[in-house]
Coordinates of C-alpha atoms in Angstrom, one line a residue:
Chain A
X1 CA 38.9 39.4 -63.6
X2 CA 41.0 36.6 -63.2
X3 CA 41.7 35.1 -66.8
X4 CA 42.2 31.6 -68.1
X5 CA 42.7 29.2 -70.7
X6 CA 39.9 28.8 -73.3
X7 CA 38.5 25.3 -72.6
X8 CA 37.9 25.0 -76.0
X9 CA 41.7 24.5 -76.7
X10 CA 42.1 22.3 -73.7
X11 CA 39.3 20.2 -75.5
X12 CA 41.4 20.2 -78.4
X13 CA 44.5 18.9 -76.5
X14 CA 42.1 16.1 -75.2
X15 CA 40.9 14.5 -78.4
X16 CA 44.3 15.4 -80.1
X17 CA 46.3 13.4 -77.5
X18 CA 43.9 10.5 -77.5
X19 CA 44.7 10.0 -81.3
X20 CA 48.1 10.2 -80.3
X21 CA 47.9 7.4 -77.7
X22 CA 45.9 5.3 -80.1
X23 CA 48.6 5.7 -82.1
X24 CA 51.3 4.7 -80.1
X25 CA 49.4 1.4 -78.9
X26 CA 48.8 0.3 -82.0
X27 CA 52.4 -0.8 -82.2
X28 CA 52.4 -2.1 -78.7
X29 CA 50.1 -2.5 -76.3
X30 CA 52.3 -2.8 -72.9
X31 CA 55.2 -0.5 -73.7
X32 CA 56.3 2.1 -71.0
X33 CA 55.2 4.5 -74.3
X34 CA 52.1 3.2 -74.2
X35 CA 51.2 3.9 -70.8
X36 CA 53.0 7.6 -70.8
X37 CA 50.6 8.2 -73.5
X38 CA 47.2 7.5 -71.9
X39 CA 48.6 8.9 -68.5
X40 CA 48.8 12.2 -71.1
X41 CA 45.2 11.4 -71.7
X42 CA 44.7 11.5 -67.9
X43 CA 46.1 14.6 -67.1
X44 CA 44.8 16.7 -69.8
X45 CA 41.1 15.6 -69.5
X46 CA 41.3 15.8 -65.5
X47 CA 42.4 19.9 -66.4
X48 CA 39.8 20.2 -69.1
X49 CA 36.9 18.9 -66.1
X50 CA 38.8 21.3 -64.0
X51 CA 38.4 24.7 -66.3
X52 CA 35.0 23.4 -66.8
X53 CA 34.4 22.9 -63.5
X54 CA 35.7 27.1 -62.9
X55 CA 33.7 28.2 -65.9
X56 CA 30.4 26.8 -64.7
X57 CA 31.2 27.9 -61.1
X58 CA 32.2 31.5 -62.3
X59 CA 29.0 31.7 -64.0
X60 CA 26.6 29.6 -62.1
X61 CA 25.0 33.0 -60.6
X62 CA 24.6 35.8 -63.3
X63 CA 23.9 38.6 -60.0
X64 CA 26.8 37.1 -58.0
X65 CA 29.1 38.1 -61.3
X66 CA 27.8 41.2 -61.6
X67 CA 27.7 42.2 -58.3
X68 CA 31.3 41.6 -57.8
X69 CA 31.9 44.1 -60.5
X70 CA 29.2 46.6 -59.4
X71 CA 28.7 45.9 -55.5
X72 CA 27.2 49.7 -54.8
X73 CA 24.3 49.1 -57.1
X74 CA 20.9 48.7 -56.0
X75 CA 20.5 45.3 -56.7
X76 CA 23.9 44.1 -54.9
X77 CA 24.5 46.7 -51.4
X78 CA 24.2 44.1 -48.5
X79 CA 24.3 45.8 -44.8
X80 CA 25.6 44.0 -42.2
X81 CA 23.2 45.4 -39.3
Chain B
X1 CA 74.5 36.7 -54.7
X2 CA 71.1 35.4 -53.6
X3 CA 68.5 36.6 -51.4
X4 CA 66.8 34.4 -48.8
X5 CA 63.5 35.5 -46.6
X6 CA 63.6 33.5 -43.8
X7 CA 59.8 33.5 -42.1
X8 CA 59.0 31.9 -38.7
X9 CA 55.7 31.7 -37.3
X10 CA 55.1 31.8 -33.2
X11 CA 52.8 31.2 -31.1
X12 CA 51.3 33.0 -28.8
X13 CA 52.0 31.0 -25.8
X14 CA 55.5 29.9 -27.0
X15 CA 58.7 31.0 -25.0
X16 CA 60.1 33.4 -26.8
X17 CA 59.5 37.0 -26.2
X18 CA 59.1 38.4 -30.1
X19 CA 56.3 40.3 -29.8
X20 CA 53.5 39.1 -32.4
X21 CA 51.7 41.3 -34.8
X22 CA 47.9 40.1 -34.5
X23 CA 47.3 40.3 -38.0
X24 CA 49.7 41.2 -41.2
X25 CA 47.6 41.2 -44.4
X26 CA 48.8 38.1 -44.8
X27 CA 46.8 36.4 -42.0
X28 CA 50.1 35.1 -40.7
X29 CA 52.4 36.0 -37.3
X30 CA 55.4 36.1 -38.9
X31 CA 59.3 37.9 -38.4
X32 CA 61.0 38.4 -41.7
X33 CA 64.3 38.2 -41.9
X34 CA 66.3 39.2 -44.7
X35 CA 70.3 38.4 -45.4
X36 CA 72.1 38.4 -48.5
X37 CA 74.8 35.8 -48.9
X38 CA 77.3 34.4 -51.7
X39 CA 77.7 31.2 -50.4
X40 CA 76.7 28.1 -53.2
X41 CA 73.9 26.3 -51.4
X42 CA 71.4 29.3 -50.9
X43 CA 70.9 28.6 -54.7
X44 CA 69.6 25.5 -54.2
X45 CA 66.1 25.0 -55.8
X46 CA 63.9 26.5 -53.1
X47 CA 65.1 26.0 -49.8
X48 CA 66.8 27.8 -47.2
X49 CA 65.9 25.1 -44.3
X50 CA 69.8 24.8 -43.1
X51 CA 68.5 27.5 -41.1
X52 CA 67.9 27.6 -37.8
X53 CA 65.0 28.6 -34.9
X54 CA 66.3 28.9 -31.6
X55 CA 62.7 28.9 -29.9
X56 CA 60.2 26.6 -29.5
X57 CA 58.1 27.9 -32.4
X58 CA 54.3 26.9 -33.1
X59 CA 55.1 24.0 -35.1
X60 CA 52.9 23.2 -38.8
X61 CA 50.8 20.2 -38.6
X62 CA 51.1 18.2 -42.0
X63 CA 48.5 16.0 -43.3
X64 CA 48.6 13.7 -46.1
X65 CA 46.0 13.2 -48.5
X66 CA 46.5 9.9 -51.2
X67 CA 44.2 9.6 -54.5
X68 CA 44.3 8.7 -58.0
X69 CA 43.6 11.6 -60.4
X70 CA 40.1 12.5 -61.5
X71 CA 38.5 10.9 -57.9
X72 CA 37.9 13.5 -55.8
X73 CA 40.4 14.9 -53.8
X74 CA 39.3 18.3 -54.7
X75 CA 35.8 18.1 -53.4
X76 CA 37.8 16.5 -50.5
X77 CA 40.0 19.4 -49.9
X78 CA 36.6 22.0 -49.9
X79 CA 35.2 20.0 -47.2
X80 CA 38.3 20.0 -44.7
X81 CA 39.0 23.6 -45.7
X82 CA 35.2 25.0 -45.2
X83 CA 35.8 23.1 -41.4
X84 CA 38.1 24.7 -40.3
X85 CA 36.3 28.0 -41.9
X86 CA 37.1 30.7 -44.6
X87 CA 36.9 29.8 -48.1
X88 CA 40.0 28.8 -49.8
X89 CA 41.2 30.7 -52.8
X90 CA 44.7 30.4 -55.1
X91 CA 47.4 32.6 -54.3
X92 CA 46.2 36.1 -54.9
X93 CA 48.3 38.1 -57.6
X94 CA 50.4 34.6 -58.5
X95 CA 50.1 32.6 -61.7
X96 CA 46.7 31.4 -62.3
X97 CA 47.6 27.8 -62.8
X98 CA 49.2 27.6 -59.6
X99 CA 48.0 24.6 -57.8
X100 CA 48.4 25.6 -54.2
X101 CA 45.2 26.3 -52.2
X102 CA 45.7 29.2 -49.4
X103 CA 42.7 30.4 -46.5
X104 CA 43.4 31.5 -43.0
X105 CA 44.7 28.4 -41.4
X106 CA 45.2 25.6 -44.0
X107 CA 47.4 25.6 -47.1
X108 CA 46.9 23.1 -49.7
X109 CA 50.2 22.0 -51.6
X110 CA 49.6 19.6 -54.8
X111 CA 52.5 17.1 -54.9
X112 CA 52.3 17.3 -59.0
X113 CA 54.7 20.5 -58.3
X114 CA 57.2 17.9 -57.4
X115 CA 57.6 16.5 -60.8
X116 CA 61.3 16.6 -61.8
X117 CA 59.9 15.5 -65.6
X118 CA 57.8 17.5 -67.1
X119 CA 55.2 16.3 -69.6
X120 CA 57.6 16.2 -72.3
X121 CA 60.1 14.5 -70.5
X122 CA 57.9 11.7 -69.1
X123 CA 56.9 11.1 -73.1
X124 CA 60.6 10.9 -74.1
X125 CA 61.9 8.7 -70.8
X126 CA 58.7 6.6 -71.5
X127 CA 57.2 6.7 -67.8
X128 CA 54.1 7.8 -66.2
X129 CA 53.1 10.7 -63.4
X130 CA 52.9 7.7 -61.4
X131 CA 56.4 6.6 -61.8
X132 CA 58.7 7.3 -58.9
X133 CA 61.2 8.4 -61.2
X134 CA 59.0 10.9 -62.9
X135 CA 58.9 13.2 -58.8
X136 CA 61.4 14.9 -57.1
X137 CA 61.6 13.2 -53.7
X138 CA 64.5 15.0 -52.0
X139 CA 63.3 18.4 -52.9
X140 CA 59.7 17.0 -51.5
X141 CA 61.0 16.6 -48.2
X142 CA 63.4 19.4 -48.2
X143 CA 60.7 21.3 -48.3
X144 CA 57.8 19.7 -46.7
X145 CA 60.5 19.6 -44.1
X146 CA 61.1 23.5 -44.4
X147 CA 57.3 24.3 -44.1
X148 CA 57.1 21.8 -40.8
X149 CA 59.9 23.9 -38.9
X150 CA 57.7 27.1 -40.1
X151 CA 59.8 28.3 -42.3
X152 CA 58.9 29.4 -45.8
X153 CA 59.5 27.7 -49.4
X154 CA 60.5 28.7 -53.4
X155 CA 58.2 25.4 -54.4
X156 CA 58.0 24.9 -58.1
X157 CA 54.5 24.9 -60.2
X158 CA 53.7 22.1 -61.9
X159 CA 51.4 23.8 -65.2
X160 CA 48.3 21.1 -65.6
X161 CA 47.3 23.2 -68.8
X162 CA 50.4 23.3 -70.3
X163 CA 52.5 20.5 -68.8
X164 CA 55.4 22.3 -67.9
X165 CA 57.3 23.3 -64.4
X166 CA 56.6 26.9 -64.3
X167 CA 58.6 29.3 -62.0
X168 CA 58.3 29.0 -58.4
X169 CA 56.0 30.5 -56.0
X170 CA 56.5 31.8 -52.5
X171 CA 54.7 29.5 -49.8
X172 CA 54.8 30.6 -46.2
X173 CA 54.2 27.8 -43.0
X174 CA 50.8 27.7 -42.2
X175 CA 49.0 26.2 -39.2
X176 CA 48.1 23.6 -41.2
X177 CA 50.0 22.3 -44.0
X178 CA 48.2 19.5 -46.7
X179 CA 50.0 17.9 -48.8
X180 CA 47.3 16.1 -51.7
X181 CA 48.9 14.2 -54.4
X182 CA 49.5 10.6 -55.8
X183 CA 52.8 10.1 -53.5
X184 CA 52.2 11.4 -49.9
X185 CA 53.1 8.5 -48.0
X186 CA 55.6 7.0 -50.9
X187 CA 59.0 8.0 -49.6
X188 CA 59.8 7.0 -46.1
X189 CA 61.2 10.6 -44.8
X190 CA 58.3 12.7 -46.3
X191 CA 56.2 9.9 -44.2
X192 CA 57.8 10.4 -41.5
X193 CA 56.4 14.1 -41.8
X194 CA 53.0 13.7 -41.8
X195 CA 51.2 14.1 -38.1
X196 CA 47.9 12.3 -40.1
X197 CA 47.5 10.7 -43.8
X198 CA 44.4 9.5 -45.6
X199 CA 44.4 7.4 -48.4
X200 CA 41.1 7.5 -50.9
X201 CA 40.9 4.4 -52.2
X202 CA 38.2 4.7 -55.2
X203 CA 37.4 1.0 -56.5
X204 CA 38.1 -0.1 -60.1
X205 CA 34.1 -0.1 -60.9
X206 CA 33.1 3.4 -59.5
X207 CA 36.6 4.6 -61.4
X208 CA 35.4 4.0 -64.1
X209 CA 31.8 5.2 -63.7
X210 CA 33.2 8.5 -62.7
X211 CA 35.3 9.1 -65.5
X212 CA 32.5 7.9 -67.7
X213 CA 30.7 10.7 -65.8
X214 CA 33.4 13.3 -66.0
X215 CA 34.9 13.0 -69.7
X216 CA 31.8 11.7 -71.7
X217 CA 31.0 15.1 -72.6
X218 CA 34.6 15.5 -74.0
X219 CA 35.1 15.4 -77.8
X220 CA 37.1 12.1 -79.0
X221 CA 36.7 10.7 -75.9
X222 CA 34.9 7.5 -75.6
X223 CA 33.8 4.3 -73.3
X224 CA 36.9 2.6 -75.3
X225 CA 39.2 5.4 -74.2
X226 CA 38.2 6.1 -71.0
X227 CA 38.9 2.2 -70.5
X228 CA 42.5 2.5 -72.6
X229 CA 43.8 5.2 -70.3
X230 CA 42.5 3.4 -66.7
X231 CA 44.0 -0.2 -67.7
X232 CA 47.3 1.6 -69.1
X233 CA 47.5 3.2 -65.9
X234 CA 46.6 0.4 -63.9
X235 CA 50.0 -1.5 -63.9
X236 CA 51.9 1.9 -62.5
X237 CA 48.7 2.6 -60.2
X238 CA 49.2 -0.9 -58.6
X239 CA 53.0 -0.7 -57.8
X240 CA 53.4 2.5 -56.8
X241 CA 50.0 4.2 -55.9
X242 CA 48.1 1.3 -53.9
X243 CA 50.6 0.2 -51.4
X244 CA 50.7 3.6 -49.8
X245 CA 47.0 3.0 -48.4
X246 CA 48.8 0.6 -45.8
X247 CA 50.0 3.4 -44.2
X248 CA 47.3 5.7 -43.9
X249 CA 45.7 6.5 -40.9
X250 CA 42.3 6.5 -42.5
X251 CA 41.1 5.2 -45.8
X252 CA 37.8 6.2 -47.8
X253 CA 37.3 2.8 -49.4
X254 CA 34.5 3.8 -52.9
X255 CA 32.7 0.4 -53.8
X256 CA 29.6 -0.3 -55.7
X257 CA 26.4 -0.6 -54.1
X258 CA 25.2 -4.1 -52.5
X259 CA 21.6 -2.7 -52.1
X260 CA 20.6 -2.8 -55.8
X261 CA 21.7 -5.9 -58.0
X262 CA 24.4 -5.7 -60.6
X263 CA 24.4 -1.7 -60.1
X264 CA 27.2 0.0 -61.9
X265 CA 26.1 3.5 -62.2
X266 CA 28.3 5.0 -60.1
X267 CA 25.6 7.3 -58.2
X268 CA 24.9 5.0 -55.4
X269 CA 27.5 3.9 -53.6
X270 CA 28.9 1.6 -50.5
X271 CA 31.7 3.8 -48.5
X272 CA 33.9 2.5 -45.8
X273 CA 35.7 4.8 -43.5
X274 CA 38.7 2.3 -42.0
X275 CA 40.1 4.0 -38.9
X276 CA 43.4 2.9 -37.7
X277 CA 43.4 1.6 -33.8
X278 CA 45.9 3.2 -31.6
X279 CA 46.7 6.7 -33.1
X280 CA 47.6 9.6 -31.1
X281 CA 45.2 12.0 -31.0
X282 CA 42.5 10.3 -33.0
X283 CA 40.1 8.4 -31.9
X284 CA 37.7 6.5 -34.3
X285 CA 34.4 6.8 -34.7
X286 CA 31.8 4.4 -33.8
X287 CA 28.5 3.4 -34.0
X288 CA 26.5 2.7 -31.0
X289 CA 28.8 0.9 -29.0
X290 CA 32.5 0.9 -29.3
X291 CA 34.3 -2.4 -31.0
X292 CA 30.8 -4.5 -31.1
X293 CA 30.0 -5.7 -34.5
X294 CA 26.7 -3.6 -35.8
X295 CA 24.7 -3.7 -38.7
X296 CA 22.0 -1.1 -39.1
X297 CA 19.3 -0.4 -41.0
X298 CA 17.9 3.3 -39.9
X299 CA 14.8 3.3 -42.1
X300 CA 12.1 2.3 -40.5
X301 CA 8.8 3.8 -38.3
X302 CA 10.9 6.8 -37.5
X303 CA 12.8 7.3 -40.8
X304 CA 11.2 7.1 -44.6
X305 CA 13.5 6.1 -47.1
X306 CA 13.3 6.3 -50.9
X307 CA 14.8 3.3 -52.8
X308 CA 17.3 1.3 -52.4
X309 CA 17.5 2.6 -48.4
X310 CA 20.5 3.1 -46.3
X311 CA 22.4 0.8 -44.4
X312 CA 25.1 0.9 -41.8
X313 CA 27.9 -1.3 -41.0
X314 CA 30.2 -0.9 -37.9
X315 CA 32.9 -3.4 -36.7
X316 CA 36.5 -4.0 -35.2
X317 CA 38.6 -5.5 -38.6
X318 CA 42.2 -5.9 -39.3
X319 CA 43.9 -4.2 -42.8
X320 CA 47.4 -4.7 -43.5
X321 CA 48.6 -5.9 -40.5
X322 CA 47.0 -2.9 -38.2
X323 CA 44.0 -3.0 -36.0
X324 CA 41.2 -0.6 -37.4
X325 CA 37.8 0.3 -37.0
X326 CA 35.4 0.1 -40.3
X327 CA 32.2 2.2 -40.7
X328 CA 30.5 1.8 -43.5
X329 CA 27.7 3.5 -45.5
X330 CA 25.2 2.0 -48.4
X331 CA 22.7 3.9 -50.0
X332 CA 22.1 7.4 -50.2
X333 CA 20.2 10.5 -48.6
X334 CA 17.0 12.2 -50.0
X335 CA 16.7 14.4 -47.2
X336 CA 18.0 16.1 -44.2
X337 CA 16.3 14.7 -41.6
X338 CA 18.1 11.4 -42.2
X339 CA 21.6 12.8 -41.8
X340 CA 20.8 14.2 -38.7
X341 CA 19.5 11.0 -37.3
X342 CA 22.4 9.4 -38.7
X343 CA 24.7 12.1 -36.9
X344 CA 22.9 11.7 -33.5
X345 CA 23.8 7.7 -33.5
X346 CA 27.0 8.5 -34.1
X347 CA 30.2 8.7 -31.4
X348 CA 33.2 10.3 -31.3
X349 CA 33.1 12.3 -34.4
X350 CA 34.4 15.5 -32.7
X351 CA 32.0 17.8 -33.3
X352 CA 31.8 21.2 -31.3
X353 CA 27.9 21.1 -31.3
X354 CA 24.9 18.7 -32.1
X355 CA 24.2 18.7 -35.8
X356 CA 27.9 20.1 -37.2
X357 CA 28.3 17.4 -39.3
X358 CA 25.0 17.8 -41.2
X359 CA 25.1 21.8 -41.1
X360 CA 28.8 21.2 -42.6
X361 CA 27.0 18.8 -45.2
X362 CA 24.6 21.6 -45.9
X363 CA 27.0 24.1 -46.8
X364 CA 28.2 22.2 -49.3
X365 CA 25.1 20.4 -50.6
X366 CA 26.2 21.1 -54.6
X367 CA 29.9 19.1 -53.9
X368 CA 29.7 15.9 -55.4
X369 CA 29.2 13.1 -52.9
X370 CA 26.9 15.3 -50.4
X371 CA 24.2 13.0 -50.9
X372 CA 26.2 9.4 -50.0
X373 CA 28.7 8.0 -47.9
X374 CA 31.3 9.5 -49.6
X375 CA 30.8 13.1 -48.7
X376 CA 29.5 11.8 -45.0
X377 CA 33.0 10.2 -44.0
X378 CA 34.9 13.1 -45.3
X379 CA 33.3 15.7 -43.7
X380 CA 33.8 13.3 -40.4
X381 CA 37.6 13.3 -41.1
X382 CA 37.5 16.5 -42.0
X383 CA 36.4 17.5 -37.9
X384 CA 38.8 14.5 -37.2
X385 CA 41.7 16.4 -38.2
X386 CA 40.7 19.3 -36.6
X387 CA 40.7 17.9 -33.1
X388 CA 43.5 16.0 -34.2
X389 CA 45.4 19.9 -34.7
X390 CA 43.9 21.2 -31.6
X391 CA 44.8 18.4 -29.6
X392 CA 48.4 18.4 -31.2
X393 CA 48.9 22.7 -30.4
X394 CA 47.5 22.0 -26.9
X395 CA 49.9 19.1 -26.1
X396 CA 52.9 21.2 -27.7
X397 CA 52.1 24.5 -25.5
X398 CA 51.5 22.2 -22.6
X399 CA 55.1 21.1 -22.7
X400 CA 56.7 23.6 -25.2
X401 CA 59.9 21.4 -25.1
X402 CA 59.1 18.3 -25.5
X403 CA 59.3 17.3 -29.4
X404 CA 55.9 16.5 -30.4
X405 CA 55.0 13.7 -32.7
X406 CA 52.2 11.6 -33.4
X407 CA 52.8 8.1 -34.4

């Protein structure tokens, strides 16, 4: 089992780095800072969809998860012919 | 001392007499070569292209694929990798953040990996991802270059979770080689590399709606954030990001709907698919008849549609100085039977049999976009490309020594 970073503290790295950008702004709106900072926004919210996005996918089907684990139980042998 | 592995992939019908193993667990036909050497340059980050193949070897087709972050280049990938079949899948055993996408034919390389700065370093030197400065360049062509003459690459992993370059992984020359990321067609010699680009040009309004879609849920973020971190974005997005569309081959074009007044939901949407004129091995799709000016409106005795309808544009148009072809799509599906009657007015989409597009559709019926124009046109680019690479391998084993190229 393939494992991965909580997005719980991805979630945190979202909200935390939006303060920060609010932050930065505050000072000045246009600086190269400025944009760096919300580009931070960007890239961390656009991992937290993805994890999400994993998560939801690795669970979407409760059999298909356990028959990966257990794929000679009754519930999960598939025959070809 | 360093150690280089040197991989070359043949084909079948090439000249040289290797004999090919059919299959290697790997799913690649490959010779490995190993020599050890002390000379300075092997260290080079992650290349060992001053190497040489001294037979016409199967070639890797490269495509490009252009977006912003956060509009759909992934859902994008799934289609193009489920048509040329076989589910794609990280690299097994690897780290688990790696970026790259690998199945049986197609490799997926994310030009993040090509950052030189890592998210640290773009805070301190004050630029964005976007910023040219912020990406590697050379080292993006060196190896894109590398993976083109088939052989293989130490590329770097650029660690979304963390924001850090992690150590390199180990990517082999694959039939088909995509390169997705924000600068595909940004420098001129990585450019010159691609044998097809596409450029996803989501507008400013369905941007936003998307983002309102995809981060909404996400603690601190709000409508006033999601806008702070598009315009901050924007000036960076505009100079560097935008420009590249001009030379894409095709361009997915995301605008609001037209059918339904002031909509700005984001969920129904007007898509053009503009087709450059003139391009080797790809011919543009059209509707009905080929450079007429068509608008169509399929609903009718033969078709039900729910609210707001469907409609179709088709025309000859000129963007950026190149002749294209424009097809466009408003409105949305409700059910199947209007895809295939769509598909069945439709020419040259290459398809291998009658109803591929919509059975492709089908597959995939839980991607975002199955429902609109959206995930229509890339699923028609999608079997585009394919003839595109089938065309390409035929043309190269057809004259084995005559250099191929497409544009």
């Amino acid at each position: 089992v393939r494992t991965m970073v909580a997005p719980d503290s991805l979630s945190e790295k979202v909200s935390q780095s939006i303060e920060e950008a609010k932050e930065t702004c505050a000072d000045d709106p246009v600086s190269g800072e400025c944009a760096a900072a919300w580009d931070e926004v960007e890239e961390v919210s656009a991992a937290a969809n993805d994890a999400r996005r994993k998560k939801k996918e690795a669970d979407s089907d409760p059999l298909e998860v356990y028959c990966k684990d257990n794929p000679e139980t009754d519930e999960c042998r598939t025959y070809d012919d | 001392m360093a150690i280089c592995t040197v991989y070359t992939s043949h084909s079948l019908n090439s000249t040289c007499s290797i004999p090919t193993p059919t299959k290697t667990y790997l799913g690649f036909n490959q010779k490995q070569v190993i020599f050890f050497t002390t000379s300075k340059r092997s260290n080079r980050r992650g290349s060992s292209y001053s190497t040489e193949i001294s037979c016409a070897a199967e070639k890797t087709v490269v495509i490009g694929l252009a977006a912003d972050s956060g509009c759909g280049k992934s859902t994008f990938m799934r289609r193009l990798t489920s048509v040329f079949g076989g589910a794609a899948e990280p690299p097994k055993g690897g780290n688990p953040d790696s970026n790259t996408l690998i199945s049986d034919t197609t490799t997926v390389i994310c030009l993040d990996d090509y950052h030189s700065l890592d998210r640290t370093g773009r805070k301190v030197n004050k630029v964005t991802a976007l910023d040219p400065k912020a990406n590697d360049f050379d080292l993006m062509y060196e190896q894109v270059k590398a993976l083109k003459e088939g052989i293989a690459v130490q590329k770097p992993i650029y660690n979304h979770v963390s924001g850090l370059l992690d150590p390199p992984e180990l990517i082999k020359p694959p039939k088909i080689l995509v390169i997705e990321g924000l600068h595909p067609m940004y420098d001129a010699r990585v450019r010159e590399l691609l044998d097809f680009s596409i450029y996803l040009d989501i507008s400013n309004e369905v941007k936003f709606a998307w983002k309102i879609q995809r981060d909404m849920a996400e603690r601190g973020h709000s409508l006033e954030s999601i806008k702070a971190s598009i315009e901050a974005r924007k000036p960076d997005f505009d100079a560097y990001i935008d420009p590249q569309k001009q030379y894409a081959d095709a361009v997915i074009e995301v605008l609001p709907t037209t059918l339904i007044p002031d909509d700005n939901e984001g969920k129904v949407l007007r898509v053009r698919l503009i087709m450059k004129e003139g391009v080797k091995y790809f011919n543009p799709v059209y509707l009905f008849d080929e450079g007429s000016t068509i608008s169509w409106i399929p609903c009718g005795r033969k078709l039900t549609c729910s609210y707001p309808g469907i409609k179709f544009n088709y025309g000859p148009d000129a963007y950026y100085d190149n002749e294209v072809s424009v097809l466009e799509m408003d409105g949305q599906f409700d059910r199947l039977d209007e895809l295939i009657y769509v598909e069945s007015h439709l020419s040259n989409i290459s398809t291998k049999f009658y109803g591929e597009v919509t059975q492709q559709m089908l597959k995939h019926a839980d991607f975002p976009g199955s429902n609109n124009g959206t995930g229509l046109f890339q699923t028609i680019v999608g079997l585009k490309i394919r003839d595109l690479y089938e065309q390409l391998i035929a043309s190269r084993t057809g004259a084995p020594l005559e250099a191929s190229k497409v544009k």
